[in-house]
Tab-separated table of C-alpha atoms in Angstrom:
chain	number	residue	atom	x	y	z
A	16	UNK	CA	-35.854	126.615	107.886
A	17	UNK	CA	-35.567	123.860	110.474
A	18	UNK	CA	-32.384	122.818	112.257
A	19	UNK	CA	-31.256	119.342	113.281
A	20	UNK	CA	-28.296	118.134	115.296
A	21	UNK	CA	-26.128	115.387	113.860
A	22	UNK	CA	-23.373	113.322	115.428
A	23	UNK	CA	-19.778	113.024	114.181
A	24	UNK	CA	-20.432	109.811	112.262
A	25	UNK	CA	-23.263	111.387	110.238
A	26	UNK	CA	-21.213	114.520	109.619
A	27	UNK	CA	-18.301	112.385	108.337
A	28	UNK	CA	-20.728	110.612	105.982
A	29	UNK	CA	-21.967	113.941	104.646
A	30	UNK	CA	-18.398	115.062	104.051
A	31	UNK	CA	-17.466	111.846	102.221
A	32	UNK	CA	-20.456	112.182	99.900
A	33	UNK	CA	-20.163	115.877	99.138
A	34	UNK	CA	-18.310	117.747	96.464
A	35	UNK	CA	-16.065	120.126	98.438
A	36	UNK	CA	-16.914	123.813	98.131
A	37	UNK	CA	-19.999	122.953	96.079
A	38	UNK	CA	-22.450	120.846	98.111
A	39	UNK	CA	-24.142	121.926	101.302
A	40	UNK	CA	-25.096	119.255	103.856
A	41	UNK	CA	-28.686	119.731	102.663
A	42	UNK	CA	-27.639	118.984	99.050
A	43	UNK	CA	-26.061	115.694	100.171
A	44	UNK	CA	-29.086	114.700	102.248
A	45	UNK	CA	-31.474	115.540	99.403
A	46	UNK	CA	-29.416	113.466	96.957
A	47	UNK	CA	-28.846	110.528	99.319
A	48	UNK	CA	-32.299	110.322	100.890
A	49	UNK	CA	-34.564	111.566	98.125
A	50	UNK	CA	-32.527	110.672	95.055
A	51	UNK	CA	-32.839	114.229	93.812
A	52	UNK	CA	-30.138	116.124	92.026
A	53	UNK	CA	-29.548	119.696	93.053
A	54	UNK	CA	-31.284	122.023	90.614
A	55	UNK	CA	-28.308	123.447	88.805
A	56	UNK	CA	-28.546	126.137	86.156
A	57	UNK	CA	-24.817	125.852	85.511
A	58	UNK	CA	-25.328	122.199	84.545
A	59	UNK	CA	-26.987	123.396	81.346
A	60	UNK	CA	-24.317	125.982	80.595
A	61	UNK	CA	-21.278	124.265	82.043
A	62	UNK	CA	-18.033	124.622	80.181
A	63	UNK	CA	-15.972	121.779	78.800
A	64	UNK	CA	-14.473	119.337	81.266
A	65	UNK	CA	-10.820	118.412	81.639
A	66	UNK	CA	-11.152	115.422	79.298
A	67	UNK	CA	-12.377	117.527	76.375
A	68	UNK	CA	-8.945	117.992	74.826
A	69	UNK	CA	-8.379	114.225	75.039
A	70	UNK	CA	-11.641	113.699	73.127
A	71	UNK	CA	-10.605	116.340	70.591
A	72	UNK	CA	-7.270	114.546	70.143
A	73	UNK	CA	-9.190	111.373	69.252
A	74	UNK	CA	-7.857	109.444	72.272
A	75	UNK	CA	-11.241	109.086	73.998
A	76	UNK	CA	-14.873	109.343	72.967
A	77	UNK	CA	-18.134	110.256	74.689
A	78	UNK	CA	-19.543	107.182	76.374
A	79	UNK	CA	-16.132	105.599	77.013
A	80	UNK	CA	-15.831	103.960	80.415
A	81	UNK	CA	-13.249	104.733	83.085
A	82	UNK	CA	-12.461	102.221	85.804
A	83	UNK	CA	-10.587	102.149	89.101
A	84	UNK	CA	-10.092	98.902	90.995
A	85	UNK	CA	-9.362	98.754	94.728
A	86	UNK	CA	-7.943	95.249	95.209
A	87	UNK	CA	-7.740	95.327	99.026
A	88	UNK	CA	-11.358	96.424	99.312
A	89	UNK	CA	-12.374	94.240	96.373
A	90	UNK	CA	-14.277	97.142	94.810
A	91	UNK	CA	-14.319	98.426	91.253
A	92	UNK	CA	-15.562	101.902	90.391
A	93	UNK	CA	-16.697	102.907	86.929
A	94	UNK	CA	-17.440	106.272	85.371
A	95	UNK	CA	-18.357	107.526	81.914
A	96	UNK	CA	-16.790	110.217	79.736
A	97	UNK	CA	-19.470	112.733	78.714
A	98	UNK	CA	-19.722	114.528	75.373
A	99	UNK	CA	-18.430	117.730	76.966
A	100	UNK	CA	-15.401	116.086	78.602
A	101	UNK	CA	-16.773	115.635	82.111
A	102	UNK	CA	-16.601	112.461	84.218
A	103	UNK	CA	-20.031	111.110	85.201
A	104	UNK	CA	-20.331	108.580	87.999
A	105	UNK	CA	-23.191	106.063	88.283
A	106	UNK	CA	-25.234	108.181	90.718
A	107	UNK	CA	-25.575	110.842	87.995
A	108	UNK	CA	-23.140	113.386	89.379
A	109	UNK	CA	-20.685	114.806	86.878
A	110	UNK	CA	-17.291	116.318	87.566
A	111	UNK	CA	-15.124	118.570	85.408
A	112	UNK	CA	-11.980	116.826	86.712
A	113	UNK	CA	-11.327	113.102	87.267
A	114	UNK	CA	-9.903	113.362	90.805
A	115	UNK	CA	-13.057	114.769	92.466
A	116	UNK	CA	-15.092	112.127	90.610
A	117	UNK	CA	-12.915	109.336	91.966
A	118	UNK	CA	-12.978	110.864	95.442
A	119	UNK	CA	-16.780	110.850	95.305
A	120	UNK	CA	-16.626	107.126	94.544
A	121	UNK	CA	-13.911	106.033	96.971
A	122	UNK	CA	-14.362	108.506	99.814
A	123	UNK	CA	-10.629	109.314	99.719
A	124	UNK	CA	-8.504	111.952	98.048
A	125	UNK	CA	-7.051	110.143	95.077
A	126	UNK	CA	-5.408	111.095	91.795
A	127	UNK	CA	-8.046	110.339	89.177
A	128	UNK	CA	-5.600	111.052	86.337
A	129	UNK	CA	-3.235	108.403	87.666
A	130	UNK	CA	-5.780	105.858	88.859
A	131	UNK	CA	-8.647	105.792	86.363
A	132	UNK	CA	-8.082	103.350	83.506
A	133	UNK	CA	-9.646	104.236	80.156
A	134	UNK	CA	-11.277	100.891	79.347
A	135	UNK	CA	-11.328	101.010	75.556
A	136	UNK	CA	-7.539	101.576	75.476
A	137	UNK	CA	-6.473	100.049	78.801
A	138	UNK	CA	-4.338	103.136	79.476
A	139	UNK	CA	-4.342	105.476	82.461
A	140	UNK	CA	-5.907	108.884	81.944
A	141	UNK	CA	-2.500	110.397	82.744
A	142	UNK	CA	-0.999	108.669	79.696
A	143	UNK	CA	-3.819	109.911	77.472
A	144	UNK	CA	-3.399	113.441	78.852
A	145	UNK	CA	0.332	113.421	78.167
A	146	UNK	CA	-0.155	112.117	74.631
A	147	UNK	CA	-2.867	114.684	73.884
A	148	UNK	CA	-0.629	117.479	75.206
A	149	UNK	CA	2.240	116.358	72.948
A	150	UNK	CA	-0.024	116.619	69.909
A	151	UNK	CA	-1.762	119.824	70.952
A	152	UNK	CA	-1.068	122.714	68.555
A	153	UNK	CA	1.031	125.448	70.133
A	154	UNK	CA	-0.527	128.904	70.343
A	155	UNK	CA	1.703	131.954	70.346
């Protein structure tokens, strides 16, 4: 294995483009420079994502788009709901929860439940989550 030194600006970039506690700096460099996804066995056997119960409640469907607009930066970020309830961003990365997905897009910690808009309905994910929880059967 070879070692390289990086300055603070490069390190900050690597941090902004990594999934905390998952990606190594090498994973980020491989993805950013080579366009390669990390070989991930868990990708094939991953469990359902946080949006799965919203899909099961009939409030969202696989392929639905999520959107977050940053008016001051004049940027709009989109993501897609996957069949297993994950949030997939345009670079191909998928996240079990909406907040890490939105952080990967904006570079800032941000509440994906409160900020992503479900485009088919025009409602925030938080609203869909609350409605799905109200209609969820109670288990005793």
